[in-house]
Every structure is written in C-alpha cells, then in structure tokens.
Coordinates of C-alpha atoms and ligand atoms in Angstrom, one line a residue:
M1 CA 198.0 -58.9 -2.6
N2 CA 199.1 -55.8 -2.8
I3 CA 199.9 -53.8 -6.1
E4 CA 203.8 -54.7 -6.2
E5 CA 202.5 -58.4 -6.1
I6 CA 199.7 -57.9 -8.5
K7 CA 202.2 -56.4 -10.9
K8 CA 204.9 -59.0 -10.5
T9 CA 202.6 -62.1 -11.2
G10 CA 200.9 -60.3 -14.3
E11 CA 203.9 -59.6 -16.2
K12 CA 205.1 -62.9 -14.8
Y13 CA 201.6 -64.4 -16.8
L14 CA 199.7 -62.4 -18.7
F15 CA 199.8 -61.5 -21.9
Q16 CA 201.3 -57.8 -21.9
N17 CA 198.7 -56.1 -24.4
Y18 CA 197.3 -53.4 -21.7
G19 CA 199.1 -50.0 -20.6
R20 CA 197.9 -50.2 -17.4
Q21 CA 197.8 -47.4 -14.6
N22 CA 199.4 -48.4 -11.1
I23 CA 196.4 -49.2 -10.0
A24 CA 194.3 -52.1 -8.5
F25 CA 191.0 -52.3 -6.8
T26 CA 189.7 -54.6 -4.6
H27 CA 185.9 -53.4 -4.0
G28 CA 183.3 -50.2 -5.4
K29 CA 180.1 -48.8 -3.9
G30 CA 178.1 -46.3 -5.9
C31 CA 180.4 -43.7 -8.0
Y32 CA 183.1 -44.9 -5.6
L33 CA 186.1 -47.9 -6.3
Y34 CA 188.7 -48.7 -3.4
D35 CA 192.5 -49.7 -4.1
T36 CA 194.2 -52.3 -2.5
E37 CA 195.4 -49.9 -0.2
G38 CA 192.2 -48.8 0.8
K39 CA 192.3 -45.4 -1.0
E40 CA 189.2 -43.8 -2.2
Y41 CA 188.5 -43.1 -5.6
L42 CA 185.6 -41.3 -7.4
D43 CA 185.3 -42.8 -10.5
L44 CA 184.2 -40.2 -13.7
V45 CA 184.8 -43.8 -16.5
A46 CA 182.9 -46.5 -15.0
G47 CA 184.4 -49.6 -16.4
I48 CA 184.9 -47.8 -20.1
A49 CA 181.2 -46.2 -20.0
V50 CA 180.2 -50.0 -18.4
N51 CA 179.0 -49.2 -15.0
A52 CA 175.6 -47.6 -15.4
L53 CA 174.5 -48.1 -12.2
G54 CA 177.6 -47.9 -10.4
Y55 CA 179.6 -50.0 -8.4
A56 CA 177.6 -52.6 -5.7
H57 CA 173.8 -51.2 -6.5
P58 CA 171.6 -53.2 -4.4
D59 CA 168.7 -53.8 -6.5
W60 CA 170.8 -55.2 -9.3
V61 CA 173.2 -57.2 -6.7
K62 CA 170.2 -59.0 -4.9
A63 CA 168.7 -59.9 -9.1
V64 CA 171.9 -61.0 -9.7
T65 CA 173.0 -63.0 -6.9
G66 CA 169.5 -64.4 -6.8
Q67 CA 170.3 -66.1 -10.7
V68 CA 173.9 -67.0 -10.0
E69 CA 172.2 -69.2 -7.1
R70 CA 169.2 -70.9 -8.9
L71 CA 171.2 -70.5 -12.5
V72 CA 173.6 -69.4 -14.9
H73 CA 174.4 -71.5 -17.6
T74 CA 172.6 -73.5 -19.8
S75 CA 173.4 -73.0 -23.5
N76 CA 171.1 -72.1 -26.2
L77 CA 170.5 -75.7 -27.6
Y78 CA 167.5 -75.0 -24.4
H79 CA 164.5 -72.1 -24.3
V80 CA 165.9 -69.2 -22.0
K81 CA 163.7 -67.7 -19.8
E82 CA 165.6 -64.4 -18.8
Q83 CA 166.9 -64.1 -22.2
A84 CA 163.5 -63.7 -23.5
E85 CA 162.7 -61.4 -20.7
L86 CA 165.5 -59.4 -21.7
A87 CA 164.6 -58.9 -25.5
E88 CA 161.0 -58.0 -24.8
R89 CA 162.9 -54.7 -22.4
I90 CA 164.7 -54.4 -24.9
A91 CA 161.6 -53.4 -27.5
S92 CA 160.5 -51.7 -24.9
I93 CA 163.3 -49.2 -24.9
S94 CA 164.2 -49.2 -28.8
P95 CA 163.2 -47.0 -31.7
E96 CA 160.1 -48.1 -33.4
G97 CA 160.3 -51.1 -35.3
L98 CA 163.5 -52.9 -33.6
N99 CA 162.0 -55.4 -31.5
R100 CA 163.9 -58.8 -32.1
T101 CA 167.2 -59.2 -30.1
L102 CA 170.3 -61.9 -30.8
F103 CA 172.5 -62.1 -27.8
V104 CA 176.4 -62.2 -27.7
N105 CA 179.0 -61.8 -25.5
S106 CA 180.6 -57.8 -26.5
G107 CA 180.5 -54.9 -28.3
A108 CA 182.7 -56.4 -31.3
E109 CA 180.6 -59.6 -31.2
A110 CA 177.6 -57.3 -32.1
N111 CA 179.1 -56.3 -34.4
E112 CA 180.4 -58.9 -36.2
G113 CA 177.2 -60.2 -36.2
A114 CA 175.3 -57.3 -37.6
M115 CA 178.0 -57.6 -41.0
K116 CA 176.6 -61.3 -40.8
L117 CA 173.2 -60.5 -41.0
A118 CA 173.2 -57.3 -43.3
V119 CA 175.5 -59.6 -45.5
R120 CA 172.8 -62.1 -45.9
Y121 CA 169.8 -60.2 -45.8
T122 CA 170.7 -58.0 -48.6
G123 CA 173.0 -60.6 -50.1
R124 CA 175.4 -58.1 -51.0
K125 CA 179.4 -57.8 -50.5
K126 CA 180.2 -54.1 -49.8
I127 CA 180.8 -52.8 -45.7
I128 CA 181.3 -49.0 -45.3
S129 CA 182.2 -47.1 -41.9
A130 CA 183.4 -44.0 -40.5
W131 CA 186.8 -43.4 -40.7
N132 CA 188.0 -42.6 -36.5
G133 CA 185.8 -45.1 -35.8
F134 CA 185.6 -48.1 -33.4
H135 CA 184.0 -50.9 -33.6
G136 CA 185.6 -53.6 -31.8
R137 CA 188.8 -55.9 -32.4
T138 CA 187.6 -58.8 -33.7
A139 CA 188.6 -59.6 -37.7
A140 CA 185.2 -58.1 -39.2
S141 CA 184.5 -55.6 -36.5
L142 CA 188.1 -54.4 -36.7
G143 CA 188.2 -54.7 -40.8
A144 CA 185.0 -51.7 -39.6
T145 CA 187.3 -50.0 -37.6
G146 CA 188.4 -47.1 -39.3
Q147 CA 191.6 -46.9 -37.4
T148 CA 194.9 -47.7 -39.2
K149 CA 197.1 -47.5 -35.8
Y150 CA 194.2 -51.0 -34.7
Q151 CA 194.7 -53.1 -37.9
N152 CA 198.6 -52.3 -38.3
S153 CA 200.0 -55.8 -38.5
F154 CA 196.9 -57.7 -38.5
E155 CA 195.8 -57.0 -42.7
P156 CA 196.0 -60.7 -43.7
L157 CA 192.7 -60.7 -40.9
I158 CA 191.3 -57.9 -43.0
S159 CA 188.8 -58.6 -45.9
N160 CA 188.7 -56.4 -49.1
A161 CA 184.8 -56.0 -48.2
F162 CA 185.5 -52.7 -46.1
E163 CA 185.3 -48.8 -47.4
Y164 CA 185.3 -45.7 -45.6
Y165 CA 183.7 -42.8 -44.8
K166 CA 184.2 -39.2 -43.3
Y167 CA 182.1 -39.0 -40.3
G168 CA 179.7 -36.2 -40.7
D169 CA 179.7 -35.9 -43.9
A170 CA 177.5 -37.0 -46.3
E171 CA 178.6 -36.2 -49.4
S172 CA 181.7 -38.6 -48.7
V173 CA 178.8 -41.7 -47.9
K174 CA 177.2 -40.8 -51.2
S175 CA 180.5 -41.0 -53.2
I176 CA 181.4 -44.8 -52.0
I177 CA 177.8 -46.5 -51.6
D178 CA 176.3 -48.3 -54.0
K179 CA 174.1 -51.0 -54.9
D180 CA 176.3 -53.7 -53.4
T181 CA 176.4 -52.0 -50.1
A182 CA 175.8 -54.0 -47.7
A183 CA 175.8 -52.3 -44.4
L184 CA 176.6 -48.5 -43.3
L185 CA 178.4 -48.8 -39.9
V186 CA 177.7 -45.5 -37.8
E187 CA 178.3 -43.8 -34.1
P188 CA 175.9 -41.7 -32.7
I189 CA 179.5 -40.4 -31.2
Q190 CA 182.9 -41.6 -32.4
G191 CA 183.7 -42.0 -28.2
E192 CA 187.3 -43.9 -28.9
G193 CA 187.6 -41.9 -31.5
G194 CA 188.0 -38.5 -29.0
V195 CA 184.1 -38.1 -28.5
V196 CA 183.2 -36.6 -31.6
T197 CA 179.7 -35.7 -32.5
A198 CA 178.5 -34.8 -35.9
P199 CA 174.9 -32.5 -36.9
K200 CA 171.4 -34.0 -36.5
E201 CA 171.6 -33.6 -40.5
F202 CA 174.5 -36.1 -41.3
F203 CA 172.0 -39.2 -39.4
R204 CA 168.9 -38.1 -41.1
A205 CA 170.9 -37.9 -44.5
V206 CA 172.4 -41.7 -43.9
R207 CA 169.2 -42.7 -44.0
D208 CA 167.8 -41.5 -46.4
I209 CA 170.9 -42.5 -48.7
C210 CA 170.6 -46.5 -47.4
T211 CA 167.2 -46.7 -48.2
D212 CA 167.9 -44.8 -51.5
N213 CA 170.4 -48.1 -51.9
G214 CA 169.3 -50.7 -49.8
T215 CA 172.1 -50.8 -47.7
M216 CA 171.2 -51.7 -43.9
M217 CA 171.5 -49.1 -41.4
V218 CA 173.8 -50.3 -38.4
V219 CA 173.8 -47.9 -35.7
D220 CA 176.1 -49.3 -32.8
E221 CA 175.5 -48.0 -29.5
V222 CA 178.1 -49.9 -27.8
Q223 CA 179.0 -47.2 -25.5
T224 CA 176.6 -44.3 -26.5
G225 CA 173.4 -46.8 -25.7
M226 CA 171.5 -47.7 -22.5
G227 CA 170.9 -43.6 -21.3
R228 CA 174.9 -42.6 -21.5
T229 CA 173.5 -39.1 -24.3
G230 CA 170.8 -38.6 -21.9
K231 CA 168.5 -40.7 -24.2
W232 CA 168.2 -44.7 -24.0
F233 CA 169.8 -44.7 -27.4
G234 CA 172.3 -42.3 -29.5
I235 CA 170.5 -42.5 -32.6
N236 CA 167.6 -41.0 -30.3
N237 CA 168.6 -37.6 -30.0
F238 CA 168.7 -37.2 -34.0
D239 CA 165.4 -39.1 -34.7
V240 CA 166.5 -41.4 -37.3
I241 CA 165.5 -45.5 -36.4
P242 CA 168.2 -47.6 -37.7
D243 CA 167.9 -50.8 -39.4
M244 CA 170.1 -52.5 -36.9
M245 CA 171.6 -51.5 -33.5
T246 CA 174.5 -52.9 -31.7
L247 CA 174.8 -52.9 -27.7
A248 CA 177.3 -53.9 -24.8
K249 CA 178.9 -52.3 -22.3
A250 CA 176.3 -50.7 -20.1
L251 CA 173.8 -53.0 -21.2
G252 CA 175.0 -56.0 -18.1
G253 CA 175.3 -53.5 -15.7
G254 CA 179.4 -54.8 -15.5
V255 CA 178.3 -58.7 -17.0
P256 CA 179.8 -59.3 -20.2
I257 CA 177.0 -59.3 -22.4
G258 CA 176.0 -57.7 -26.2
A259 CA 173.0 -57.7 -27.9
L260 CA 172.1 -57.2 -31.8
V261 CA 168.4 -55.3 -32.4
S262 CA 166.8 -55.8 -35.7
T263 CA 163.5 -56.1 -37.1
D264 CA 161.0 -58.6 -37.8
E265 CA 161.6 -58.9 -40.9
I266 CA 165.7 -58.6 -41.6
S267 CA 165.9 -60.9 -38.3
K268 CA 163.9 -63.9 -39.9
V269 CA 167.3 -64.7 -42.6
M270 CA 168.9 -65.9 -39.8
T271 CA 167.6 -69.3 -39.4
P272 CA 168.7 -72.3 -37.0
G273 CA 172.1 -73.0 -37.5
S274 CA 173.2 -69.6 -39.6
H275 CA 174.8 -68.1 -36.4
G276 CA 175.3 -68.5 -32.7
T277 CA 177.1 -68.7 -29.4
T278 CA 177.7 -70.5 -26.2
F279 CA 177.5 -68.1 -24.1
G280 CA 175.2 -65.8 -26.0
G281 CA 172.3 -64.8 -23.8
N282 CA 173.2 -66.9 -20.6
P283 CA 170.5 -66.5 -17.7
L284 CA 173.0 -65.1 -15.5
V285 CA 173.7 -62.1 -18.3
C286 CA 170.5 -61.8 -19.2
T287 CA 168.9 -61.0 -15.4
S288 CA 171.7 -58.8 -15.1
G289 CA 170.7 -56.4 -18.1
S290 CA 166.9 -56.9 -17.2
A291 CA 168.5 -55.5 -13.3
V292 CA 169.8 -52.7 -15.5
I293 CA 166.3 -51.4 -17.4
D294 CA 164.0 -52.6 -14.7
I295 CA 165.8 -49.9 -12.1
M296 CA 166.4 -47.0 -15.0
K297 CA 162.8 -47.0 -15.6
R298 CA 162.3 -46.7 -12.4
D299 CA 164.3 -44.5 -11.1
N300 CA 164.3 -42.5 -13.5
I301 CA 168.1 -42.2 -14.4
V302 CA 168.1 -41.6 -18.4
D303 CA 166.1 -38.3 -17.9
K304 CA 168.8 -37.4 -15.0
V305 CA 171.6 -37.8 -17.0
A306 CA 170.1 -35.4 -19.8
D307 CA 169.8 -32.9 -16.9
I308 CA 173.1 -32.9 -14.8
G309 CA 174.6 -33.7 -18.2
S310 CA 173.7 -30.9 -20.1
R311 CA 174.7 -28.9 -17.1
W312 CA 178.1 -30.2 -16.9
I313 CA 178.9 -29.9 -20.2
K314 CA 177.6 -25.9 -20.6
E315 CA 179.2 -25.2 -17.3
L316 CA 182.8 -26.6 -19.2
K317 CA 181.9 -24.8 -22.2
S318 CA 182.0 -21.7 -20.2
I319 CA 185.5 -21.8 -19.2
D320 CA 187.6 -20.1 -21.7
S321 CA 191.5 -21.3 -21.6
P322 CA 193.7 -21.6 -24.0
K323 CA 194.3 -25.1 -22.6
I324 CA 191.0 -26.1 -24.2
S325 CA 190.2 -26.6 -27.5
Q326 CA 186.7 -27.5 -27.6
V327 CA 184.1 -29.2 -24.9
R328 CA 182.0 -32.0 -27.1
G329 CA 178.9 -34.9 -26.2
Y330 CA 175.5 -34.9 -24.8
G331 CA 174.5 -36.3 -21.5
L332 CA 177.3 -38.4 -19.5
I333 CA 179.3 -38.9 -22.3
I334 CA 181.5 -36.1 -22.5
G335 CA 185.6 -35.1 -24.4
I336 CA 187.6 -32.2 -23.5
E337 CA 189.7 -31.6 -26.2
M338 CA 192.6 -29.9 -24.5
E339 CA 195.5 -27.9 -26.7
S340 CA 198.1 -31.5 -26.5
P341 CA 198.3 -34.6 -24.8
E342 CA 200.9 -33.9 -22.9
T343 CA 198.3 -31.4 -21.1
A344 CA 195.5 -34.1 -21.5
V345 CA 197.8 -37.0 -19.4
A346 CA 198.6 -33.6 -17.0
V347 CA 194.9 -33.4 -16.4
Q348 CA 194.6 -37.3 -15.9
K349 CA 197.5 -37.1 -13.4
H350 CA 196.4 -34.3 -11.6
C351 CA 192.9 -35.9 -11.0
F352 CA 195.0 -38.9 -10.2
D353 CA 196.6 -37.5 -7.6
N354 CA 193.2 -35.9 -6.0
N355 CA 191.6 -39.1 -6.3
V356 CA 189.6 -38.9 -9.1
L357 CA 189.6 -41.4 -12.0
V358 CA 188.9 -40.0 -15.5
N359 CA 189.7 -41.4 -19.1
V360 CA 192.5 -40.0 -21.9
C361 CA 191.3 -40.9 -25.7
H362 CA 192.5 -40.2 -28.9
G363 CA 195.4 -38.7 -27.6
N364 CA 194.0 -35.1 -26.5
V365 CA 190.7 -35.6 -25.1
V366 CA 189.8 -36.4 -21.0
R367 CA 186.5 -38.5 -21.9
L368 CA 184.2 -38.6 -19.2
I369 CA 181.6 -41.0 -19.4
P370 CA 180.8 -41.4 -15.5
P371 CA 178.3 -43.9 -14.0
L372 CA 174.9 -42.6 -14.7
I373 CA 174.3 -42.1 -11.4
V374 CA 176.4 -39.7 -10.7
G375 CA 175.2 -36.7 -8.5
E376 CA 175.8 -32.9 -7.6
E377 CA 178.5 -34.3 -5.5
E378 CA 180.4 -35.6 -7.8
K379 CA 180.6 -32.9 -10.1
D380 CA 181.8 -30.3 -8.0
R381 CA 184.6 -32.5 -7.3
F382 CA 185.9 -32.5 -10.9
F383 CA 185.0 -29.2 -11.6
S384 CA 186.6 -28.0 -8.7
L385 CA 190.0 -29.9 -10.0
F386 CA 189.6 -29.0 -13.2
T387 CA 189.3 -25.3 -12.8
E388 CA 192.0 -25.3 -10.6
F389 CA 194.4 -27.6 -12.8
I390 CA 193.6 -25.2 -15.8
G391 CA 193.9 -22.1 -13.4
Ligands
PLP1 C1 181.6 -47.7 -30.2 C2 181.9 -48.8 -30.2 N1 181.9 -50.6 -30.3 C3 181.8 -51.7 -30.0 C4 183.2 -51.3 -29.1 C5 184.0 -52.9 -29.1 O1 183.7 -53.6 -27.9 P1 184.3 -54.7 -26.6 O2 185.4 -54.2 -26.2 O3 182.6 -54.8 -26.1 O4 184.1 -55.9 -27.9 C6 183.4 -50.5 -28.3 C7 184.6 -50.5 -27.6 O5 184.9 -49.5 -26.9 C8 182.7 -49.1 -28.7 O6 183.5 -48.2 -27.9

C-alpha cells in the first residue's frame, strides 16, 4: 500500500484518536527509518523514547527471533524463565533495595500497579502527583496525570483520591501531603509536559517528606529510564532512592512491556490473586528486555549517552537567538523551548522537509529523544538544520 491507500483504509477502519503526520514507514536500520516511497529519515524521536537501540539491532533481532521460534506466551499460570532472568537484570541496574519486579504491558499499567501497591501497603486513600505531569491514559494513571486537557470529559472515571502539587516546589508537596497519603508520584523530568526539569534539592526534599509521612515515593521512569538521561535511571541524577519505580518504553527495545520495581518488603503485600495480567512478562517481551540490557551494558551505552547528550545540550545552550526561550534536559532527552508554538512547528517542518524527524510537545517545545546509539554524524546533521532555521 502507498501512503494514500494506508490513510484511506485507516480513515475507514481505525478510531481517529491520533493526529498523525503524513507518512508511514516500512522498515528501519540503526537511527534511520524508510518510508513507503523508499525515502530515508534520520529519526530523533525513537518511537517516543522507545527504540533505545535504534532499529533492527542485529544482536537484539537474533535474541528476539530465536525466542519467537521457541516460545512466545504461556501466561502467569506457570513459571517463566525469561521473566526471572529479566527481573534479575533489572535488579542489577536499579537503585539499592529495588530488587523485585512485576511485569505488565505499558507505562500506564505500571503506574496503575504502583498505585494499587501503595494503597494496599499503606492502607491509605490519597495519591498526590505533579501538575503538568504525565503518567498515562488508563483511569488511575489519568487521575495522576495533572493536566486537565487529558482528563476533560473523562471525569466520571477519575477517582477523588488525587491531589496535585507544583513540580519542583517542595513547599507545595508539604501543603498537600498528610498521614492519609499512600503515594507521591514524580517524574525525574516531565517528558510529555515539555521536558521540564527540577533541581536536585527538590527530589531530596521529596524523599525526606515522603519518609516523614510514611508515603511511598514512586518515581515514574517510563520516559527517563533505561539510560535516557545518561544514567540508568533519571532519579540516579539526584542520588535519591525511591520506594518504587515504574518502567516501560525503552525497556523492551520496541515490544510492549512495562514493569513495577520495588523492595522485598513492599512487594510482599501483592499476594497471589491480588494483581496480575495475562500477557505481562511473557517470554518474548522479557527476552527483548534482557537483550536491551545486555547490549547496553556490553557497549557502555549509558556513559556514551551522558557524553554525547551533555555536548549536545551545551552546544544548543550556546546558540543565542530570540527564537529560543530555553534549552533543558539531561543526556538524550532534550527540550528546546521555542518562542511560540508556531516556531516549534516550523522547526519540525524544516527538519521533516530535510528528512529528519523531531517531535513537538507541550505546544512550543521541540523534543529530541533519539535512539541512544546516535553518534556525531546524527548530531551534526540536526545542528546544521537547526542553525540554518535559526538563521
Ligand atoms: C512519564 C510517563 N509515564 C507514563 C507514560 C504512559 O506510558 P504508556 O503510553 O506506555 O502507557 C508515559 C508515556 O508517554 C510517560 O512519558
């Protein structure tokens, strides 16, 4: 099918709940995607921070195809070797004490699990999260997503368990947390919210406030996890150990997987029958996840992200232009806040017209979340296009 045929069939048979760009891809290799016309695109979006190893990484493909041939799914009625192997690997890279994993199928579902676990463990009723945050679109995750634009018209599904604090403001957290607060959710960087960062002191204060109140500190690493910020997890940048961490996106290298990670003690309350999912942690997705971690460790990808990302951010910050309001980020999650939404869209268009994919989020922010294997060539190509646009 060519792009017009794909669009026509999709318009007839698919829900029209996405605003899609006028392109479809047939395959990818490394940091490059190929469309239905055979045109090559440099991809600095990576399937929204998913394709950490880029496309068709040979070692990942070998591991995954081998697993497809052997066994894809059996359910959680039985023991699953690949689950145990991936959970052991996650424990090897997680903050101290976070050594137990429950596998699910997406980021939203990982956050649902975290909230259920916190409520069951503490016996409390209230959940607090940040204004402008994003935790997913399922009912409780949507409740935790402090942005009315996502909640509008779905209010009947949102529980009154939720209250919101100002991101980066410890006083605001103190003003709403109490002895009935089961969990505090926080992103190390608000990705969907426009790559918004908060100071180290904020995360440290939040840790102390949660401890003082007996509240579970839940760090949503769905977008910032798996090396994206130049550390295995975004929270590692602040030397804080949370009670729970949620993962998805890059964990599977492209297959749908989510994970809730917590401690021996907290995880104990999820007794048989208390929570679960049919697909969660099947052999296919877990082998994919193990391959991602093994390849990232072997090739020292996290340190490389820290290096290239810090230079990328530094160079962007050095551009003096009224068109740029601010440059934010860590590692390879970079937000360039433009003077207006129109300018951000114009940057995206200029890149697209020159076969480079970038993403605009939260109105006026050009977000760069490339595969974690990008090199100098890709960085230089974006820079020359961006500086050409800036003039
Ligand atoms: C921080 C964060 N949490 C949760 C989610 C939801 O993940 P999913 O789309 O896999 O449900 C996202 C998705 O963008 C995210 O960025």
